[in-house]
Amino acid sequence: GPKVLQIPSHQIIDMGQMVTLNCDPVSNHLYFYWYKQILGQQMEFLVNFYNGKVMEKSKLFKDQFSVERPDGSYFTLKIQPTALEDSAVYFCASSLVLGDTQYFGPGTRLLVL
Amino acid sequence: GDSVTQTEGQVTVSESKSLIINCTYSTTSIAYPNLFWYVRYPGEGLQLLLKVITAGQKGSSRGFEATYNKETTSFHLQKASVQESDSAVYYCALGEGYVGDNSKLIWGLGTSLVVNP
């Protein structure tokens, strides 16, 4: 089936530093999503994105978070500055249209020290 | 807010036996949300197993079935005869979002299925 890639698979970073998580969505998909899963907890929605804009975000999507997809390249999640509670696995997803099946990447495991 | 509750932890079943993983949902934002089962096989990413968008309907895939029951707000996953290759983590989810259905997914905790040969 369609593949979503995420780079890197693991990232260790010191608290206060900036991190960028990269997502390579399915090539013809137009809608993009980030989810966050803290160890032992449910995966939770962070944000969705279409046509260069955030459509919807949750309360977990703090001011330190930002997303973009410059010129149709990677869909990125940037955290600046990072905090200890940002340690989690971040999953990227994409869908062709809103409401369609979301295809997920394997996740990026972020550890903030 | 909306929530999904599913069988917690690990379920261990012997090969060729039947399986049921319970999933119930609660929603305040949408009367009849779309319901999903996703699966993560060892070493792989999350993938859609089945989805049902109409209350009362049944979805099926790879021998698994789930029926959307709006009376009991349930979407239990069942299989009559499991195989070792079904060992994976299964996630129940519902679709909601104010910009449109399924613009975000609400997830259960996941159930780890171990099938013994």
Coordinates of C-alpha atoms in Angstrom, one line a residue:
Chain A
G1 CA 0.0 0.0 0.0
P2 CA 1.0 3.7 0.0
K3 CA 4.0 4.5 2.2
V4 CA 4.6 7.4 4.4
L5 CA 8.3 7.8 5.5
Q6 CA 9.5 9.6 8.6
I7 CA 13.0 10.9 9.2
P8 CA 14.8 10.4 11.6
S9 CA 13.5 7.2 13.3
H10 CA 15.0 8.3 16.6
Q11 CA 16.2 11.6 17.9
I12 CA 17.8 12.5 21.2
I13 CA 18.0 16.2 22.1
D14 CA 18.8 18.4 25.0
M15 CA 15.9 20.4 26.5
G16 CA 15.7 23.9 25.1
Q17 CA 17.1 23.0 21.7
M18 CA 15.2 23.0 18.5
V19 CA 14.2 19.8 16.7
T20 CA 12.6 19.2 13.2
L21 CA 10.8 16.0 12.5
N22 CA 10.4 15.2 8.8
C23 CA 7.6 13.4 7.0
D24 CA 7.5 12.2 3.4
P25 CA 3.8 11.8 2.7
V26 CA 2.2 9.7 0.0
S27 CA 3.0 11.5 -3.2
N28 CA -0.5 12.7 -4.3
H29 CA -1.9 13.3 -0.9
L30 CA -3.1 16.7 0.1
Y31 CA -3.9 16.5 3.8
F32 CA -1.3 16.0 6.5
Y33 CA -1.5 15.2 10.2
W34 CA 0.7 14.8 13.2
Y35 CA -0.1 12.7 16.2
K36 CA 1.8 12.2 19.5
Q37 CA 2.1 9.1 21.6
I38 CA 3.6 9.2 25.1
L39 CA 4.8 5.8 26.3
G40 CA 1.9 3.9 27.8
Q41 CA -0.7 6.4 26.7
Q42 CA -3.1 6.8 23.7
M43 CA -2.0 8.3 20.5
E44 CA -3.3 11.9 20.4
F45 CA -4.0 14.3 17.6
L46 CA -1.8 17.3 17.3
V47 CA -2.6 19.1 14.1
N48 CA -3.9 18.8 10.5
F49 CA -2.7 20.8 7.5
Y50 CA -3.9 21.5 4.1
N51 CA -2.9 23.9 1.3
G52 CA -0.2 25.5 3.4
K53 CA -2.4 26.1 6.4
V54 CA -3.2 24.6 9.7
M55 CA -6.8 23.6 9.6
E56 CA -7.2 22.3 13.2
K57 CA -5.0 21.8 16.2
S58 CA -5.4 20.4 19.6
K59 CA -4.4 21.8 23.0
L60 CA -1.3 19.7 22.8
F61 CA -0.1 21.8 19.9
K62 CA 1.7 24.3 22.0
D63 CA 3.0 27.7 20.8
Q64 CA 6.5 26.1 20.5
F65 CA 5.2 23.8 17.8
S66 CA 5.0 24.7 14.1
V67 CA 4.3 22.8 10.9
E68 CA 5.0 23.5 7.3
R69 CA 5.4 21.9 3.9
P70 CA 7.6 24.2 1.8
D71 CA 7.2 23.7 -1.9
G72 CA 5.7 20.3 -1.7
S73 CA 8.7 18.7 0.0
Y74 CA 8.7 17.2 3.5
F75 CA 5.9 18.0 5.9
T76 CA 7.7 19.0 9.0
L77 CA 7.0 19.4 12.7
K78 CA 9.3 21.8 14.4
I79 CA 9.5 22.2 18.2
Q80 CA 11.4 25.2 19.4
P81 CA 12.4 25.2 22.3
T82 CA 11.9 21.5 23.3
A83 CA 10.7 20.6 26.8
L84 CA 11.0 17.3 28.7
E85 CA 7.3 16.6 28.2
D86 CA 7.8 16.6 24.4
S87 CA 9.5 13.2 24.7
A88 CA 7.2 10.8 22.8
V89 CA 6.7 9.1 19.5
Y90 CA 5.4 11.4 16.8
F91 CA 3.5 9.9 13.9
C92 CA 2.9 11.6 10.6
A93 CA -0.1 10.7 8.4
S94 CA -1.5 11.8 5.1
S95 CA -4.7 11.4 3.2
L96 CA -5.8 12.2 -0.3
V97 CA -8.9 14.1 0.7
L98 CA -10.4 15.1 4.0
G99 CA -12.2 12.2 5.5
D100 CA -10.3 9.6 3.5
T101 CA -8.2 6.9 5.0
Q102 CA -5.1 8.3 6.8
Y103 CA -1.8 6.5 6.0
F104 CA 0.7 6.5 8.8
G105 CA 4.5 6.6 8.9
P106 CA 6.5 4.4 11.3
G107 CA 7.0 7.2 13.8
T108 CA 9.9 9.3 15.1
R109 CA 10.9 8.5 18.7
L110 CA 12.0 11.8 20.3
L111 CA 13.8 11.9 23.6
V112 CA 14.3 15.2 25.3
L113 CA 17.0 15.2 28.0
Chain B
G1 CA -14.7 15.1 24.7
D2 CA -14.8 12.0 22.6
S3 CA -13.0 8.9 23.7
V4 CA -12.3 5.3 22.8
T5 CA -11.9 2.4 25.3
Q6 CA -10.6 -1.0 24.2
T7 CA -9.4 -4.2 25.8
E8 CA -6.3 -3.3 27.7
G9 CA -2.9 -4.8 27.6
Q10 CA -2.2 -8.1 26.0
V11 CA -4.5 -10.8 24.7
T12 CA -3.0 -14.3 24.2
V13 CA -4.8 -16.8 22.0
S14 CA -3.9 -20.2 20.6
E15 CA -3.7 -20.6 16.9
S16 CA -7.1 -21.5 15.2
K17 CA -9.0 -20.2 18.3
S18 CA -11.5 -17.3 18.1
L19 CA -10.7 -13.8 19.1
I20 CA -12.6 -10.8 20.3
I21 CA -11.1 -7.4 21.2
N22 CA -13.6 -5.1 22.7
C23 CA -14.0 -1.5 21.7
T24 CA -16.5 1.1 23.0
Y25 CA -16.7 4.7 22.2
S26 CA -18.1 7.9 23.6
T27 CA -18.8 10.9 21.6
T28 CA -20.3 14.3 22.2
S29 CA -19.2 16.0 19.0
I30 CA -20.6 13.7 16.4
A31 CA -23.8 11.5 16.7
Y32 CA -22.4 8.8 14.4
P33 CA -18.7 9.0 14.0
N34 CA -16.7 6.9 11.6
L35 CA -15.1 3.9 13.3
F36 CA -11.8 2.3 12.5
W37 CA -9.5 -0.6 13.4
Y38 CA -5.8 0.0 12.7
V39 CA -3.0 -2.6 13.1
R40 CA 0.7 -2.4 13.7
Y41 CA 2.6 -5.6 12.8
P42 CA 6.0 -6.0 14.4
G43 CA 8.6 -3.8 12.7
E44 CA 6.0 -2.0 10.6
G45 CA 3.9 1.2 10.7
L46 CA 0.3 1.6 11.5
Q47 CA -2.1 0.4 8.7
L48 CA -5.8 0.5 8.3
L49 CA -7.4 -2.9 8.9
L50 CA -11.0 -1.9 8.4
K51 CA -13.4 1.0 8.7
V52 CA -17.2 1.4 9.0
I53 CA -18.9 4.7 8.4
T54 CA -22.5 3.7 8.7
A55 CA -24.1 2.6 12.0
G56 CA -25.4 -0.9 11.8
Q57 CA -22.9 -2.0 9.1
K58 CA -20.1 -4.5 9.3
G59 CA -16.6 -4.1 8.0
S60 CA -14.3 -7.0 7.3
S61 CA -10.7 -7.6 6.2
R62 CA -8.2 -10.4 6.4
G63 CA -10.8 -12.6 8.2
F64 CA -11.5 -9.9 10.8
E65 CA -14.9 -8.4 11.3
A66 CA -16.3 -5.5 13.3
T67 CA -19.9 -4.3 13.5
Y68 CA -20.8 -0.7 14.2
N69 CA -23.4 -0.9 17.0
K70 CA -24.8 2.5 17.9
E71 CA -27.1 1.2 20.6
T72 CA -24.2 -0.2 22.7
T73 CA -21.7 2.3 21.2
S74 CA -19.4 -0.6 20.4
F75 CA -17.2 -1.7 17.6
H76 CA -15.7 -5.0 18.7
L77 CA -13.1 -6.8 16.6
Q78 CA -13.6 -10.5 16.0
K79 CA -12.0 -13.3 14.1
A80 CA -13.2 -16.9 14.0
S81 CA -9.8 -18.5 13.7
V82 CA -6.6 -16.6 14.4
Q83 CA -3.2 -17.3 12.9
E84 CA 0.3 -16.7 14.2
S85 CA 0.7 -14.0 11.6
D86 CA -2.1 -12.0 13.3
S87 CA 0.2 -11.2 16.2
A88 CA 0.3 -7.4 16.3
V89 CA -1.1 -4.4 18.2
Y90 CA -4.6 -3.5 17.3
Y91 CA -6.0 0.1 17.7
C92 CA -9.6 1.1 17.7
A93 CA -10.3 4.7 16.6
L94 CA -13.1 7.1 15.8
G95 CA -13.0 10.0 13.4
E96 CA -14.1 13.5 14.4
G97 CA -13.1 17.1 13.7
Y98 CA -14.8 20.4 13.3
V99 CA -13.5 20.9 9.8
G100 CA -15.0 17.6 8.7
D101 CA -15.4 14.0 9.6
N102 CA -12.1 12.1 10.2
S103 CA -10.1 15.3 10.1
K104 CA -8.7 13.9 13.3
L105 CA -8.7 10.4 14.8
I106 CA -9.4 9.6 18.5
W107 CA -7.5 6.5 19.6
G108 CA -7.8 3.7 22.0
L109 CA -4.8 2.5 24.0
G110 CA -4.1 -0.5 21.7
T111 CA -4.4 -4.2 22.4
S112 CA -1.4 -6.4 21.9
L113 CA -2.4 -9.8 20.4
V114 CA -0.1 -12.7 20.8
V115 CA -1.1 -15.9 18.9
N116 CA 0.7 -19.0 20.1
P117 CA 1.3 -21.8 17.7

